[in-house]
Each structure stands twice: as C-alpha cells, then as structure tokens.
Coordinates of C-alpha atoms (C1' of nucleotides) in Angstrom, one line a residue:
Chain A
M1 CA 2.2 -21.0 10.0
I2 CA 4.6 -18.6 8.5
I3 CA 3.8 -15.2 6.9
Q4 CA 6.4 -12.7 5.9
F5 CA 4.9 -9.2 6.5
N6 CA 7.1 -7.6 4.0
T7 CA 5.4 -4.9 2.0
R8 CA 3.4 -1.8 2.5
A9 CA 0.3 -3.9 1.9
P10 CA -2.2 -3.8 4.7
V11 CA -1.6 -6.8 7.1
Y12 CA -5.2 -8.1 6.8
I13 CA -4.8 -8.3 3.0
Q14 CA -1.6 -10.3 3.4
V15 CA -3.4 -12.7 5.7
V16 CA -6.2 -13.1 3.1
D17 CA -3.5 -13.7 0.4
Y18 CA -1.9 -16.2 2.6
F19 CA -5.0 -18.3 2.9
K20 CA -5.7 -17.9 -0.7
K21 CA -2.4 -19.5 -1.4
K22 CA -3.1 -22.4 0.9
M23 CA -6.4 -23.0 -0.9
A24 CA -4.9 -22.7 -4.2
L25 CA -2.3 -25.4 -3.3
G26 CA -4.9 -27.6 -1.6
E27 CA -3.2 -27.3 1.8
L28 CA -6.6 -26.0 2.8
Q29 CA -9.4 -28.1 1.4
A30 CA -13.1 -27.5 0.8
G31 CA -15.1 -27.5 3.9
E32 CA -12.0 -27.6 6.1
E33 CA -12.1 -25.8 9.5
M34 CA -10.2 -22.6 9.7
P35 CA -8.1 -21.7 12.7
S36 CA -9.9 -19.5 15.2
R37 CA -9.4 -15.8 15.2
R38 CA -7.8 -15.6 18.5
E39 CA -5.6 -18.6 17.9
L40 CA -4.4 -17.2 14.6
A41 CA -3.8 -13.7 16.1
T42 CA -1.6 -15.2 18.8
E43 CA 0.3 -17.3 16.3
L44 CA 1.0 -14.4 13.9
K45 CA 1.5 -12.0 16.6
I46 CA -1.0 -9.6 15.3
N47 CA -4.2 -8.1 16.7
P48 CA -7.4 -10.2 16.7
N49 CA -9.2 -7.4 15.2
T50 CA -6.9 -7.5 12.1
V51 CA -7.6 -11.2 11.8
Q52 CA -11.2 -10.6 12.1
K53 CA -11.0 -8.1 9.3
A54 CA -9.1 -10.6 7.2
F55 CA -11.8 -13.2 7.8
K56 CA -14.6 -10.8 7.1
E57 CA -12.8 -10.0 3.8
M58 CA -12.6 -13.6 3.0
E59 CA -16.3 -14.1 3.7
E60 CA -17.2 -11.3 1.3
Q61 CA -15.0 -13.0 -1.3
Q62 CA -16.9 -16.2 -0.5
L63 CA -13.8 -18.0 0.4
I64 CA -15.0 -19.1 3.8
T65 CA -18.4 -19.4 5.5
T66 CA -19.2 -19.0 9.0
E67 CA -22.1 -20.2 11.2
R68 CA -22.5 -18.1 14.3
N69 CA -20.2 -19.1 17.1
R70 CA -18.8 -22.0 15.2
P71 CA -15.4 -22.0 13.6
S72 CA -15.2 -20.7 10.0
R73 CA -14.9 -23.2 7.3
V74 CA -13.4 -23.1 3.8
T75 CA -16.1 -22.8 1.1
T76 CA -17.3 -26.0 -0.5
D77 CA -17.8 -24.2 -3.7
E78 CA -15.3 -25.8 -6.0
H79 CA -16.0 -23.3 -8.6
V80 CA -14.7 -20.7 -6.4
L81 CA -11.7 -22.7 -5.3
K82 CA -10.6 -23.4 -8.7
R83 CA -10.5 -19.8 -9.6
I84 CA -8.2 -18.8 -6.8
R85 CA -4.8 -19.7 -8.3
T86 CA -5.5 -18.3 -11.6
E87 CA -6.6 -15.0 -10.0
L88 CA -3.6 -14.8 -7.8
V89 CA -1.2 -15.4 -10.7
D90 CA -3.1 -13.1 -13.0
E91 CA -3.2 -10.3 -10.7
A92 CA 0.5 -10.6 -9.8
V93 CA 1.3 -10.5 -13.6
A94 CA -1.0 -7.5 -14.1
V95 CA 0.7 -5.5 -11.3
F96 CA 4.1 -6.6 -12.5
V97 CA 3.6 -5.7 -16.2
E98 CA 2.0 -2.4 -15.1
S99 CA 5.1 -1.6 -13.1
I100 CA 7.6 -2.1 -15.8
Q101 CA 5.5 -0.8 -18.6
E102 CA 7.1 1.8 -20.7
L103 CA 10.5 0.9 -19.5
D104 CA 11.5 -0.9 -22.7
V105 CA 12.4 -4.2 -21.1
T106 CA 12.8 -7.2 -23.4
M107 CA 11.3 -10.5 -22.6
D108 CA 14.8 -11.9 -22.6
E109 CA 15.9 -9.5 -19.9
L110 CA 12.7 -10.2 -17.9
V111 CA 12.9 -13.9 -18.1
D112 CA 16.6 -13.9 -17.1
K113 CA 15.9 -11.7 -14.1
I114 CA 12.9 -13.6 -13.0
K115 CA 14.9 -16.9 -13.2
R116 CA 17.6 -15.4 -11.1
Q117 CA 15.2 -14.2 -8.4
Y118 CA 13.3 -17.5 -8.6
G119 CA 16.4 -19.4 -8.2
E120 CA 16.8 -18.1 -4.7
G121 CA 13.7 -20.0 -3.9
N122 CA 13.0 -23.0 -5.9
I123 CA 11.7 -23.1 -9.5
N124 CA 9.8 -25.4 -11.4
D125 CA 11.6 -24.6 -14.6
R126 CA 11.2 -26.8 -17.5
S127 CA 11.8 -25.3 -20.9
T128 CA 11.2 -21.8 -21.9
G129 CA 12.1 -23.2 -25.2
S130 CA 15.7 -22.4 -25.6
Chain B
M1 CA 2.0 14.5 -18.2
I2 CA 0.0 11.3 -17.5
I3 CA 0.0 9.2 -14.4
Q4 CA -2.5 6.5 -13.6
F5 CA -3.1 6.4 -9.9
N6 CA -4.0 2.8 -9.9
T7 CA -3.0 0.9 -6.9
R8 CA -3.0 1.3 -3.2
A9 CA 0.6 2.5 -3.3
P10 CA 0.8 6.1 -1.9
V11 CA 0.5 8.8 -4.4
Y12 CA 3.7 10.5 -3.6
I13 CA 5.5 7.2 -4.2
Q14 CA 3.8 6.9 -7.6
V15 CA 4.9 10.4 -8.5
V16 CA 8.5 9.5 -7.5
D17 CA 8.4 6.3 -9.7
Y18 CA 6.9 8.4 -12.6
F19 CA 9.9 10.7 -12.6
K20 CA 12.3 7.8 -12.2
K21 CA 10.8 6.4 -15.3
K22 CA 11.3 9.6 -17.2
M23 CA 14.9 9.8 -16.1
A24 CA 15.6 6.1 -16.9
L25 CA 14.3 6.7 -20.4
G26 CA 16.1 9.9 -20.8
E27 CA 13.0 12.0 -21.1
L28 CA 14.3 14.0 -18.2
Q29 CA 18.0 14.5 -18.5
A30 CA 20.8 15.4 -16.1
G31 CA 20.6 19.0 -14.9
E32 CA 17.2 19.6 -16.4
E33 CA 14.7 21.7 -14.6
M34 CA 11.8 20.0 -12.9
P35 CA 8.3 21.4 -13.1
S36 CA 7.3 23.5 -10.1
R37 CA 5.4 21.9 -7.2
R38 CA 2.3 24.0 -7.8
E39 CA 2.2 23.5 -11.5
L40 CA 2.6 19.8 -11.2
A41 CA -0.1 19.6 -8.5
T42 CA -2.5 21.5 -10.7
E43 CA -1.7 19.3 -13.7
L44 CA -2.0 15.9 -11.8
K45 CA -4.9 17.2 -9.8
I46 CA -3.3 16.3 -6.6
N47 CA -2.4 18.4 -3.5
P48 CA 0.7 20.5 -3.6
N49 CA 1.8 19.0 -0.3
T50 CA 1.8 15.6 -1.9
V51 CA 4.0 16.8 -4.6
Q52 CA 6.2 18.4 -2.2
K53 CA 6.5 15.1 -0.4
A54 CA 7.4 13.4 -3.6
F55 CA 10.1 16.0 -4.3
K56 CA 11.5 15.6 -0.9
E57 CA 11.7 11.9 -1.3
M58 CA 13.4 12.4 -4.7
E59 CA 16.0 14.7 -2.9
E60 CA 16.7 12.1 -0.3
Q61 CA 17.2 9.6 -3.1
Q62 CA 19.5 12.2 -4.7
L63 CA 17.6 12.2 -7.9
I64 CA 17.1 15.9 -7.9
T65 CA 18.8 18.8 -6.3
T66 CA 17.3 22.2 -5.1
E67 CA 18.7 25.5 -4.4
R68 CA 16.4 27.6 -2.3
N69 CA 13.7 29.4 -4.1
R70 CA 14.9 28.1 -7.5
P71 CA 13.3 25.3 -9.5
S72 CA 14.5 21.8 -8.6
R73 CA 16.8 20.1 -11.2
V74 CA 17.6 16.5 -12.1
T75 CA 20.9 15.4 -10.6
T76 CA 24.0 15.6 -12.8
D77 CA 25.4 12.5 -11.2
E78 CA 25.4 10.1 -14.1
H79 CA 26.3 7.4 -11.7
V80 CA 22.9 7.8 -10.0
L81 CA 21.1 8.2 -13.3
K82 CA 22.4 5.0 -14.7
R83 CA 21.2 3.0 -11.8
I84 CA 17.7 4.0 -12.0
R85 CA 16.4 1.7 -14.6
T86 CA 18.1 -1.3 -13.2
E87 CA 16.6 -0.5 -9.8
L88 CA 13.1 -0.1 -11.2
V89 CA 13.2 -3.4 -13.0
D90 CA 14.9 -5.3 -10.3
E91 CA 12.5 -4.1 -7.6
A92 CA 9.5 -4.9 -9.8
V93 CA 10.8 -8.3 -10.4
A94 CA 11.5 -8.9 -6.8
V95 CA 7.9 -7.9 -5.8
F96 CA 6.6 -10.0 -8.5
V97 CA 8.5 -13.1 -7.7
E98 CA 7.7 -12.6 -4.0
S99 CA 4.0 -12.6 -4.8
I100 CA 3.9 -15.8 -6.9
Q101 CA 6.4 -17.7 -4.9
E102 CA 5.1 -21.0 -3.5
L103 CA 2.4 -21.0 -6.1
D104 CA 4.1 -23.5 -8.3
V105 CA 4.0 -21.5 -11.4
T106 CA 6.3 -22.7 -14.3
M107 CA 8.3 -20.3 -16.2
D108 CA 6.2 -21.4 -19.3
E109 CA 3.1 -20.2 -17.8
L110 CA 4.6 -17.0 -16.5
V111 CA 6.2 -16.1 -19.8
D112 CA 2.9 -16.7 -21.6
K113 CA 0.9 -14.6 -19.2
I114 CA 3.3 -11.8 -19.3
K115 CA 3.4 -11.8 -22.9
R116 CA -0.4 -11.7 -23.1
Q117 CA -0.4 -8.8 -20.7
Y118 CA 2.3 -7.1 -22.4
G119 CA 0.7 -7.4 -25.7
E120 CA -2.0 -5.1 -24.6
G121 CA 0.6 -2.5 -24.5
N122 CA 3.5 -2.9 -26.8
I123 CA 6.3 -5.3 -26.2
N124 CA 9.9 -5.4 -27.3
D125 CA 9.8 -9.1 -27.8
R126 CA 12.5 -10.6 -29.6
S127 CA 13.2 -14.3 -28.9
T128 CA 12.4 -16.3 -25.7
G129 CA 13.4 -18.9 -28.1
S130 CA 10.1 -20.5 -29.3
Chain C
dC1 C1' 10.2 48.6 -7.4
dT2 C1' 6.4 45.5 -8.2
dA3 C1' 4.2 41.3 -9.3
dA4 C1' 4.4 36.8 -10.0
dC5 C1' 6.7 33.0 -9.5
dT6 C1' 9.8 29.7 -6.8
dG7 C1' 10.6 26.4 -2.4
dT8 C1' 9.4 25.7 2.3
dA9 C1' 6.6 25.4 6.6
dT10 C1' 2.6 25.0 9.5
dT11 C1' -2.0 23.9 11.2
dA12 C1' -6.0 21.5 10.6
dT13 C1' -9.2 17.7 9.0
dC14 C1' -10.4 13.2 7.2
dA15 C1' -9.7 8.3 6.0
dC16 C1' -7.5 3.9 6.6
dC17 C1' -4.8 0.6 9.1
dA18 C1' -3.4 -1.5 13.2
dT19 C1' -3.3 -1.8 18.0
dA20 C1' -5.4 -2.5 22.9
dG21 C1' -9.0 -3.5 25.8
dT22 C1' -13.5 -4.9 26.8
dA23 C1' -17.9 -7.0 26.2
dC24 C1' -21.8 -10.1 24.7
dA25 C1' -24.1 -14.3 22.7
dC26 C1' -23.7 -18.7 21.6
dT27 C1' -21.6 -23.6 21.3
dA28 C1' -19.0 -27.5 23.1
dA29 C1' -16.8 -30.1 26.4
dC30 C1' -16.4 -31.4 31.2
Chain D
dG1 C1' -24.6 -26.2 34.9
dT2 C1' -20.2 -24.4 34.5
dT3 C1' -16.1 -23.4 31.9
dA4 C1' -13.6 -22.6 28.0
dG5 C1' -13.7 -21.6 23.4
dT6 C1' -16.3 -19.8 19.3
dG7 C1' -17.7 -15.4 16.4
dT8 C1' -18.9 -10.6 16.8
dA9 C1' -19.1 -5.8 18.2
dC10 C1' -17.6 -1.5 20.3
dT11 C1' -14.6 2.4 21.9
dA12 C1' -10.2 4.5 21.9
dT13 C1' -5.5 5.6 20.5
dG14 C1' -1.6 6.3 17.2
dG15 C1' 0.6 6.5 12.7
dT16 C1' 0.5 7.4 7.8
dG17 C1' -1.3 9.4 3.7
dA18 C1' -3.9 13.0 1.4
dT19 C1' -6.3 17.1 1.5
dA20 C1' -7.2 22.3 2.4
dA21 C1' -5.7 26.7 3.5
dT22 C1' -2.3 29.9 4.8
dA23 C1' 2.0 32.0 5.4
dC24 C1' 6.9 33.4 4.6
dA25 C1' 11.4 34.2 2.2
dG26 C1' 13.7 34.6 -1.8
dT27 C1' 14.2 34.8 -7.1
dT28 C1' 13.1 36.6 -11.4
dA29 C1' 10.5 39.0 -15.2
dG30 C1' 8.1 43.0 -16.2

DNA sequence: CTAACTGTATTATCACCATAGTACACTAAC
DNA sequence: GTTAGTGTACTATGGTGATAATACAGTTAG
C-alpha cells in the first residue's frame, strides 16, 4: 500500500482517489472487503479519523457499503464501478485544461511535454498519429 | 479583471497564478504598475488581506517589487519574466500526469479528451498529425 | 497644508483539515 | 463468555486560509 501525499489536496481526498484508482484498475473488485480503518491508518501512518473521513466520503459516493461493525465492502454496483475510471480521467483533464487555458499552448507542445513527463513513469503510448 | 475561483486551491495562490498568466502573455509588462491592494480586493470581491498575501507571495517569487508606500511594479528582470510561462505549463503538466498516472491511459485517449475540453474554449490546434 | 491614496501591520473570528486520545456497541474467533 | 477486532462518535488542539475591522507611516494630487 503506497500513497504519495504530494499536493495540497486534503489527505482524506487523496485516500479516496487512491481507492478509486484501485477500483478502476480492478485491483479492488466488486464486493471485496476493504481494509479496516485502524489497519489502514497504521499502514499509511495517518490518523484513524482521517481514514474514517475518507471512508465516509466513499460511502456517500456509493463506492463502498458498510454493515455496522463489519468491514466495509466495495460496492457490487457495476454501474458505479464502470464510471470510476472515466470520471477520474475526465476530472484530471478538466483541471488540466483549466489551468493552462489562455496560455496559448499548442497541442504539439502539450503532447510533447506530457510524453516527456509520462516517460519518467511508463506510458502506454501507441500512435498519436505521427 | 476576471478570475474564476473554482477549485480548492487557496484564493491567494489563484491570484498569483492569475498575474503570472498576465505576465506570461505580456498583458502585464516589465516595470508596469500593479493595481493597488485595496482596488484589487474591491474588484475581485475578496479580502484586502488575501490580496496582500498574494502580493507578498509574488514578491518572494521576485515577480514584483515594491518601494514603500508606492504601488508595486512588475519586475524588470526579463530573465524571470521569460521563465514564467514555461513554469506554468510545466507545473500544470506535472500535476496532470501525476493525477492520471497508473490509470493506463493511452496518449490517444488523452489527446482526444484534451482536445474536446479545449474545444469548449479556443485551441491553437495545428497538427498532432492525424 | 490637506485629503486621498499607497503599502504594511495587528488583532480577532470562523471554517476546514489533521492530529491525539478516548469511548461505546457490536461481531467474530477462541 | 472473554478477547480482539470491527465501525462509529466525541472532545480537544494546532495549523492554514479567509474574513473583518482598525491603525500607522509615507506619498501624491489638489
């Protein structure tokens, strides 16, 4: 379990996003048990209350369900699960475009820079035409 | 003077970014007078202290200079000014890539989504091949 | 000189985020 | 039944961001 707590975004939001990613990638599947709050807090070295807030947020977003005094589980609503990845990507794109809007950046420049940045990780780069 | 206070980012940071954009685009030029704190606060309908914090931040970043009891001015350091745009774009790209990393997004999908989002504004889109 | 404007500083209040510590009710395993 | 582990709830503290309300020193336009 690795989370990089980089940005200024609230930790509990970053925890939510982390689990969204795992669901989007199928690493966490429908109906699967979530780790316990305390366990996760210890592992991530954050406060149990922060984890609780993240889980509460995920419940409100219907990503997980919880029966009292039983470990939370990933939703079995495939409809919800299928949307996650799209939402993650779309929101990232929206934030990105918003931040560079009005800066007169060409798609060429953008693609180039993104590829470079991506390259430092690993990219699934087929095509882009050229 | 229009700023959209969208995100969760601190307002004073958004004000800084707003002026960075104006400098990057040459709408604010080297040595030019900045609006006064009070004037700007009234116009943006935010607190003068928030504006002050933004200006202080800009001073620390050497974007503006201030002689006591005189309006602040855009730096005359062309070296600094030329870097602004690159820094804005690069940081946006970094945040973006970070947020979609590990989501297995192809460049095709990214470019497509970015173009769509961009389209809602105006894009300087020559090429990307296809 | 006076008045209106600069930047700057201080105090106070409120909300949000994160932490720490504690407590309670229930379930599961022994 | 006891124990350890669940989720859940509460109070309190500290930091940051934003607001409000003043206040002071210096500059500038009348």
